[in-house]
PDB file of C-alpha atoms and ligand atoms in Angstrom:
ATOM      1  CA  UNK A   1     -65.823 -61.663 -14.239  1.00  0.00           C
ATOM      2  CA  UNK A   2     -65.554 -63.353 -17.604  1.00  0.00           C
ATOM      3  CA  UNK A   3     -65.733 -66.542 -17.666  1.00  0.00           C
ATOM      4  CA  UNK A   4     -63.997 -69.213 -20.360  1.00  0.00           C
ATOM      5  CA  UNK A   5     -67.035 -70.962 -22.239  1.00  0.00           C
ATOM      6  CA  UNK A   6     -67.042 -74.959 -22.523  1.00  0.00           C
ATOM      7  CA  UNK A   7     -66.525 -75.637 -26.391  1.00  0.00           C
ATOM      8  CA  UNK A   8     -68.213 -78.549 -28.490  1.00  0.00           C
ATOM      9  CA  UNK A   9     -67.610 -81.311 -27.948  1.00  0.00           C
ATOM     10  CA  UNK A  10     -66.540 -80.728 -24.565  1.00  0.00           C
ATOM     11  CA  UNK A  11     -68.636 -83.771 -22.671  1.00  0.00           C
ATOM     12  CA  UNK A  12     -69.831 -80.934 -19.951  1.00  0.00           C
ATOM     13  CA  UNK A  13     -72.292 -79.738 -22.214  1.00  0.00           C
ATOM     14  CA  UNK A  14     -73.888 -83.703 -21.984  1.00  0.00           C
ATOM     15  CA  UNK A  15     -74.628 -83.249 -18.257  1.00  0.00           C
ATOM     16  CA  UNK A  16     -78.051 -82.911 -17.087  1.00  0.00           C
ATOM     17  CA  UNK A  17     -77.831 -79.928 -14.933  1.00  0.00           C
ATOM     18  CA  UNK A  18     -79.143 -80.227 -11.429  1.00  0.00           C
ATOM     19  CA  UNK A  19     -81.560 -77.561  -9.696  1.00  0.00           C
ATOM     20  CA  UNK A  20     -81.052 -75.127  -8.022  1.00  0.00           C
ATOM     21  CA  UNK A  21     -81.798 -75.397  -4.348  1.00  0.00           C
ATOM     22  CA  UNK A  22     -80.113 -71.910  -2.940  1.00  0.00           C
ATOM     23  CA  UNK A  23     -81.064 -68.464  -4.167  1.00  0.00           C
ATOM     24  CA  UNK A  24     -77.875 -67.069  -2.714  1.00  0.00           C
ATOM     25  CA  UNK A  25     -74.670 -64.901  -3.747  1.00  0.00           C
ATOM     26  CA  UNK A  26     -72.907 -67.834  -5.114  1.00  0.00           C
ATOM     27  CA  UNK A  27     -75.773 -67.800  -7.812  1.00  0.00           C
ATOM     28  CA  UNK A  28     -76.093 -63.943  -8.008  1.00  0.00           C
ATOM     29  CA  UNK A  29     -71.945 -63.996  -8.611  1.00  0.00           C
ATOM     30  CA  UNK A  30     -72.620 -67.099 -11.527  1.00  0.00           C
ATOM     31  CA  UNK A  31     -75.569 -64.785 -13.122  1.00  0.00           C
ATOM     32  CA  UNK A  32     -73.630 -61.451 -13.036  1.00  0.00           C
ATOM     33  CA  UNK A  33     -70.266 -63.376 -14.509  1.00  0.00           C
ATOM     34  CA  UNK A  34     -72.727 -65.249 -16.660  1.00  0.00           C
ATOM     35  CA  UNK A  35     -74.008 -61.774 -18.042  1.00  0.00           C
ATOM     36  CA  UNK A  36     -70.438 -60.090 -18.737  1.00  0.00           C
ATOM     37  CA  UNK A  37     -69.074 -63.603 -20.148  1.00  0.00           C
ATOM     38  CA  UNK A  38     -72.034 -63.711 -22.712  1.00  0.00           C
ATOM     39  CA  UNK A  39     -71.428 -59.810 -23.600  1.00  0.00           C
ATOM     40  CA  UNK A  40     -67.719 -59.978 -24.293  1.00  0.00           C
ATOM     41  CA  UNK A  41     -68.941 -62.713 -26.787  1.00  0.00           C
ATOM     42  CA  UNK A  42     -71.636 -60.833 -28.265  1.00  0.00           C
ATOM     43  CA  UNK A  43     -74.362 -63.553 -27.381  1.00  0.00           C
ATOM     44  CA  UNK A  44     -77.887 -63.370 -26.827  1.00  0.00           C
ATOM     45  CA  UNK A  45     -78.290 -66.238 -24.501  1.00  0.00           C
ATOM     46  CA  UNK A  46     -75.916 -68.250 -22.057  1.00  0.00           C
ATOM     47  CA  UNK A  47     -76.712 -71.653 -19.685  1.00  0.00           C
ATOM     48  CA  UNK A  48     -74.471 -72.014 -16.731  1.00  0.00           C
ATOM     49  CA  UNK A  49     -73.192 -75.497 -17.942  1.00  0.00           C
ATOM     50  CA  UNK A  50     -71.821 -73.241 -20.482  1.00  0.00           C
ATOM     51  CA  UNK A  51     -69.238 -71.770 -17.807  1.00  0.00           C
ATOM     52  CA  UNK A  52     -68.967 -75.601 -16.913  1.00  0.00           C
ATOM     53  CA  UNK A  53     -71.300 -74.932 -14.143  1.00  0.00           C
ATOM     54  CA  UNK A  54     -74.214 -77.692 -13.710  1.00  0.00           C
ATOM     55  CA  UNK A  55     -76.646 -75.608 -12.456  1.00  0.00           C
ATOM     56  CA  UNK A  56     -79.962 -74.907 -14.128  1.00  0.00           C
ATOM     57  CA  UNK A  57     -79.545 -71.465 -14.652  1.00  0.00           C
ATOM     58  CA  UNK A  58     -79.828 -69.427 -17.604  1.00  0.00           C
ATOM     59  CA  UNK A  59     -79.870 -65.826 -18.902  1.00  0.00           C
ATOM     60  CA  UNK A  60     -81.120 -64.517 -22.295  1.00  0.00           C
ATOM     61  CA  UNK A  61     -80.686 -60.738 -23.337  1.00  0.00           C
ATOM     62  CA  UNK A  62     -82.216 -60.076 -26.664  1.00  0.00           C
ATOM     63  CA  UNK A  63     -80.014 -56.978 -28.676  1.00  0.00           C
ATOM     64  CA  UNK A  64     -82.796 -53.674 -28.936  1.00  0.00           C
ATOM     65  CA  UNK A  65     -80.440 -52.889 -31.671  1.00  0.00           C
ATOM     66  CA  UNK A  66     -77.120 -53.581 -33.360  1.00  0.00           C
ATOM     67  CA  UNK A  67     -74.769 -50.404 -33.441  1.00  0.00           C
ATOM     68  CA  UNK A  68     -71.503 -50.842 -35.134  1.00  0.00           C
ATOM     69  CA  UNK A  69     -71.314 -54.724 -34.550  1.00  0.00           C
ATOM     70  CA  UNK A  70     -71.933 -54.069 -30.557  1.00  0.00           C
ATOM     71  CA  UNK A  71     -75.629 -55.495 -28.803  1.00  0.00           C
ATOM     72  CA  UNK A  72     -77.224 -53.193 -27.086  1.00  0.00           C
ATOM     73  CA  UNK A  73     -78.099 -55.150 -24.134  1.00  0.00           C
ATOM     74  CA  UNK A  74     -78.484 -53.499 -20.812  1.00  0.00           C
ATOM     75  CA  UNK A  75     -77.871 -55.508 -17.644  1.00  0.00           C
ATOM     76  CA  UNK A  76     -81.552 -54.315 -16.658  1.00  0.00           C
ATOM     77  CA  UNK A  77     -82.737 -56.566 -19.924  1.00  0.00           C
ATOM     78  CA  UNK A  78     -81.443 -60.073 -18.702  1.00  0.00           C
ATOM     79  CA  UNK A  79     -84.406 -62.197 -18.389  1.00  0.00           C
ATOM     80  CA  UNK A  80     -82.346 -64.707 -15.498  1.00  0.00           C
ATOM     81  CA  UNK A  81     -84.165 -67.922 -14.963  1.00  0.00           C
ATOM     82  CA  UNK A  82     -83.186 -70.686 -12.443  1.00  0.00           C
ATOM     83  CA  UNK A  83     -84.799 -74.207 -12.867  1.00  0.00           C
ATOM     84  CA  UNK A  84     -87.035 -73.373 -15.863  1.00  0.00           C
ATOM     85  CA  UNK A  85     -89.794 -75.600 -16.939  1.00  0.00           C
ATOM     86  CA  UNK A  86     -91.670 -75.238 -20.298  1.00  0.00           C
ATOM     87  CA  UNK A  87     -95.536 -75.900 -19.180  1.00  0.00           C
ATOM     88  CA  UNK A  88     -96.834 -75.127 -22.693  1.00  0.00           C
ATOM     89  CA  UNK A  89     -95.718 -75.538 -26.024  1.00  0.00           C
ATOM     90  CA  UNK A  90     -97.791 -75.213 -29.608  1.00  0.00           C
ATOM     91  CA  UNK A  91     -97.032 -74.756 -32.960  1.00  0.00           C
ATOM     92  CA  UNK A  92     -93.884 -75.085 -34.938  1.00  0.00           C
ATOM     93  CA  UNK A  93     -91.198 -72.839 -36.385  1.00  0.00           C
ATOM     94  CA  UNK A  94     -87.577 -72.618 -37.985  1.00  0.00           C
ATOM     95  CA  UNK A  95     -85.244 -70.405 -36.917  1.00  0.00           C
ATOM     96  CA  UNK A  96     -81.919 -69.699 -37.574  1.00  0.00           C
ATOM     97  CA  UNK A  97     -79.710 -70.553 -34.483  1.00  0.00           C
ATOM     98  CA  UNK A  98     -76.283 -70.114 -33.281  1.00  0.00           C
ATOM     99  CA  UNK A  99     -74.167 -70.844 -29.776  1.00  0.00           C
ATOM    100  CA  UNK A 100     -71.545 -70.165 -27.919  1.00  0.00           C
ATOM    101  CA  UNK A 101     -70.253 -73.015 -27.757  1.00  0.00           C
ATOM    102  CA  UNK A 102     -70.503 -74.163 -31.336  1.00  0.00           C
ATOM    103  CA  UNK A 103     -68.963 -70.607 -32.684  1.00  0.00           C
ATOM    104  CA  UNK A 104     -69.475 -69.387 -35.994  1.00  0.00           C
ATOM    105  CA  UNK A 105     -71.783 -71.980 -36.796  1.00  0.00           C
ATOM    106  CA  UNK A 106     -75.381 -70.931 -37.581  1.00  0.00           C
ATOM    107  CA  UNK A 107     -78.388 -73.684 -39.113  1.00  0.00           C
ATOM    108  CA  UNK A 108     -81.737 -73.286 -39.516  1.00  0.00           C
ATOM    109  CA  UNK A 109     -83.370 -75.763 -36.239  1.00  0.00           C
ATOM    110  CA  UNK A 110     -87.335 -76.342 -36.102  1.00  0.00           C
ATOM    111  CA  UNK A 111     -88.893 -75.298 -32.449  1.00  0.00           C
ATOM    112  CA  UNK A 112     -92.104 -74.864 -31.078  1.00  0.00           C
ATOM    113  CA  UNK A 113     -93.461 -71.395 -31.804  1.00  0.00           C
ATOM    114  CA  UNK A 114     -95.054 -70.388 -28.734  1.00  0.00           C
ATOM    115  CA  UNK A 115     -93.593 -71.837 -24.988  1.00  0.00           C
ATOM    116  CA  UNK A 116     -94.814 -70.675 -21.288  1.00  0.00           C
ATOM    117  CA  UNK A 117     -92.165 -71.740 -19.277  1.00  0.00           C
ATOM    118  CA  UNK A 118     -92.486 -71.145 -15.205  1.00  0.00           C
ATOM    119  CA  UNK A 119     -89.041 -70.170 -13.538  1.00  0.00           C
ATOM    120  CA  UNK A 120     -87.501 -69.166 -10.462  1.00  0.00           C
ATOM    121  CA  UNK A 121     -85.981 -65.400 -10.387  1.00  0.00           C
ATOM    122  CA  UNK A 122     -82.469 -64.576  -8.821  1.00  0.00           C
ATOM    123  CA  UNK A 123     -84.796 -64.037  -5.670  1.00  0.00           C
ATOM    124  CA  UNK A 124     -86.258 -67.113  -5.816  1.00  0.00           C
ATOM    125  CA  UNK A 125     -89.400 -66.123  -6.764  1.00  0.00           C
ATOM    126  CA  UNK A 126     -91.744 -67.965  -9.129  1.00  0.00           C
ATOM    127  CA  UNK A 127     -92.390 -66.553 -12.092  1.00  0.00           C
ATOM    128  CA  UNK A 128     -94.346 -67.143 -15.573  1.00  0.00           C
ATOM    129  CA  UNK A 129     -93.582 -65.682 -19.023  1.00  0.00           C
ATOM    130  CA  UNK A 130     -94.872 -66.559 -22.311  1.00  0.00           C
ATOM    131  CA  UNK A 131     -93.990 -65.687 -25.949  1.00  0.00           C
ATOM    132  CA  UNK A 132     -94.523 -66.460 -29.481  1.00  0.00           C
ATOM    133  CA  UNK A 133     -91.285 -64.822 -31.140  1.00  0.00           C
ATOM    134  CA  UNK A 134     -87.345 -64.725 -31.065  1.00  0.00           C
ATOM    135  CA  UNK A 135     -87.724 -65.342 -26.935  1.00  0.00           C
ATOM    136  CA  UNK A 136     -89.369 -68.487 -27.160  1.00  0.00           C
ATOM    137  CA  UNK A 137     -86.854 -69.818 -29.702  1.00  0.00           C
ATOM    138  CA  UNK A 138     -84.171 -68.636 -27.163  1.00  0.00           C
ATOM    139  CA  UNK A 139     -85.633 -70.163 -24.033  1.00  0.00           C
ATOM    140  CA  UNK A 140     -86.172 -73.368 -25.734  1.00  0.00           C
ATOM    141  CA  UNK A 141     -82.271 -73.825 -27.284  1.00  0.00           C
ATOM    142  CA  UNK A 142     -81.045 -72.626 -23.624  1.00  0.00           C
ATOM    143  CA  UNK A 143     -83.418 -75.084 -21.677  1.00  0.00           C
ATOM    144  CA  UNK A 144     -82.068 -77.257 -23.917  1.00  0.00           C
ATOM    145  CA  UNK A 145     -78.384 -76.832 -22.666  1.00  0.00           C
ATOM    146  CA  UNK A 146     -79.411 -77.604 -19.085  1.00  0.00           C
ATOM    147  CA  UNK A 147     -80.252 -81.202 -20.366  1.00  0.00           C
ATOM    148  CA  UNK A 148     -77.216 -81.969 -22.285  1.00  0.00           C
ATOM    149  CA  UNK A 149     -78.923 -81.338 -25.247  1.00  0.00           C
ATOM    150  CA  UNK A 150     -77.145 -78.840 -27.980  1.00  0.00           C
ATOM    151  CA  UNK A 151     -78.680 -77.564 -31.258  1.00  0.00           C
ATOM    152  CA  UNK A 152     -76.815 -79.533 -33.760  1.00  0.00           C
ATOM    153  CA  UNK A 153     -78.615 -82.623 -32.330  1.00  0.00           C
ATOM    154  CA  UNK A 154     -81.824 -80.912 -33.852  1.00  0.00           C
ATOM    155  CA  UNK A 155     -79.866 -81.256 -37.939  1.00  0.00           C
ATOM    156  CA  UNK A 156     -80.940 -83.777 -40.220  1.00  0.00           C
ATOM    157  CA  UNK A 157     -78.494 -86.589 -40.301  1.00  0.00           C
ATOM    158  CA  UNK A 158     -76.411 -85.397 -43.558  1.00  0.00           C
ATOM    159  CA  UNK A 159     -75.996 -82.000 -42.180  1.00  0.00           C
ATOM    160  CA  UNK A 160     -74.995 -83.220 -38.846  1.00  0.00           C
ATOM    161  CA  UNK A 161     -72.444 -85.267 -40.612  1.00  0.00           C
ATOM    162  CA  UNK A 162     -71.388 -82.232 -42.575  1.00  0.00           C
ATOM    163  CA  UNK A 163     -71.101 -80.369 -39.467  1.00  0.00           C
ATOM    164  CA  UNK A 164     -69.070 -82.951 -37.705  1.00  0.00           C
ATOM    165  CA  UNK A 165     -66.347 -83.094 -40.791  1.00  0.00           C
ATOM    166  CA  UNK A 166     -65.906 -79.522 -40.491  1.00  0.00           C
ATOM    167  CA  UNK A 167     -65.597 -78.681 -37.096  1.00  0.00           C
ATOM    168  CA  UNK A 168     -63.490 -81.687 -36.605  1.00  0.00           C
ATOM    169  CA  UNK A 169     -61.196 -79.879 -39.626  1.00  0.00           C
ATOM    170  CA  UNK A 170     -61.568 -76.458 -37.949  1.00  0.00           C
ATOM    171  CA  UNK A 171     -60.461 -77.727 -34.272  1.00  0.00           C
ATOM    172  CA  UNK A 172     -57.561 -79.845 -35.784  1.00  0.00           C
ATOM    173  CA  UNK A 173     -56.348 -76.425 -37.668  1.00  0.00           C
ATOM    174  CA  UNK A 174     -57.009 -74.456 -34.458  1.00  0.00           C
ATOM    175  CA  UNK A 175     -59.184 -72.119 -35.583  1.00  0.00           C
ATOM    176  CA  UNK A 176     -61.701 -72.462 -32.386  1.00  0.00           C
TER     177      UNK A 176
HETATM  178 CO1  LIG B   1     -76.272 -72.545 -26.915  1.00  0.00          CO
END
């Protein structure tokens, strides 16, 4: 089921999500609605708080290729990860990022490069993944989300003012 996704600057996305203790079809119904919510937006990544659920869970889904404006992102491709916790981090890169729950809006945001992070699977089984690419930049902004922390925070202080002024404009003019 789709959900409806918590828009900045709903104060949701401030909570510090809490872990997950239960590996059971409650969560498996959150990841699966989590998955078709973040498709019917065209998203690569989605953190429960973004469904205004606390939890810290996450799913990322990175395209293999764009056809006609659509992802192609098979349900098989969701990397799911419940209580994720970066072990190692080194060296730096910018990326451009976006979110579904700042739509349309899309700055450059510096991150580390390469991230482990050790998670929990839908199971509940421990797992490890690294990476040194697009992933790592995506684990990092949706680990992010399960701390209250969104990727505007990351903008220099004149863009973030820039970014404030407009999105204030675009929400008064109802165009989110
Ligand atoms: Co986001």
């Amino acid at each position: 089921m789709v959900r409806e996704i918590v828009v900045y600057p709903d104060k949701r996305l401030k909570l510090i999500s809490k872990e997950v203790s239960s590996f059971d079809s409650e969560l498996h119904t959150l990841l699966d609605d989590m998955y078709e919510t973040m498709r019917s937006k065209n998203g690569v990544g989605l953190a429960a708080i973004q469904v205004g659920v606390a939890l810290r869970a996450l799913i990322i889904n990175i395209p293999l290729e764009e056809k006609e404006g659509e992802h192609d992102q098979p349900k098989e491709n969701t990397l799911e990860m419940i209580n994720p916790v970066i072990v190692e981090q080194d060296g730096t890169e910018k990326f451009q990022e976006g979110c579904l729950s700042i739509p349309g809006v899309y700055e450059d945001v510096e991150r580390a490069k390469y991230v482990k992070v050790e998670y929990f699977d839908r199971e509940g089984k421990k797992q490890t993944i690294e990476d040194d690419d697009f992933l790592a930049i995506a684990m990092q902004h949706e680990i992010d989300h399960l701390d209250g922390k969104v990727f505007i925070e990351k903008l220099s202080f004149l863009k973030r003012k820039k970014f404030e002024k407009e999105w204030a404009k675009k929400i008064k003019e109802k165009k989110i």
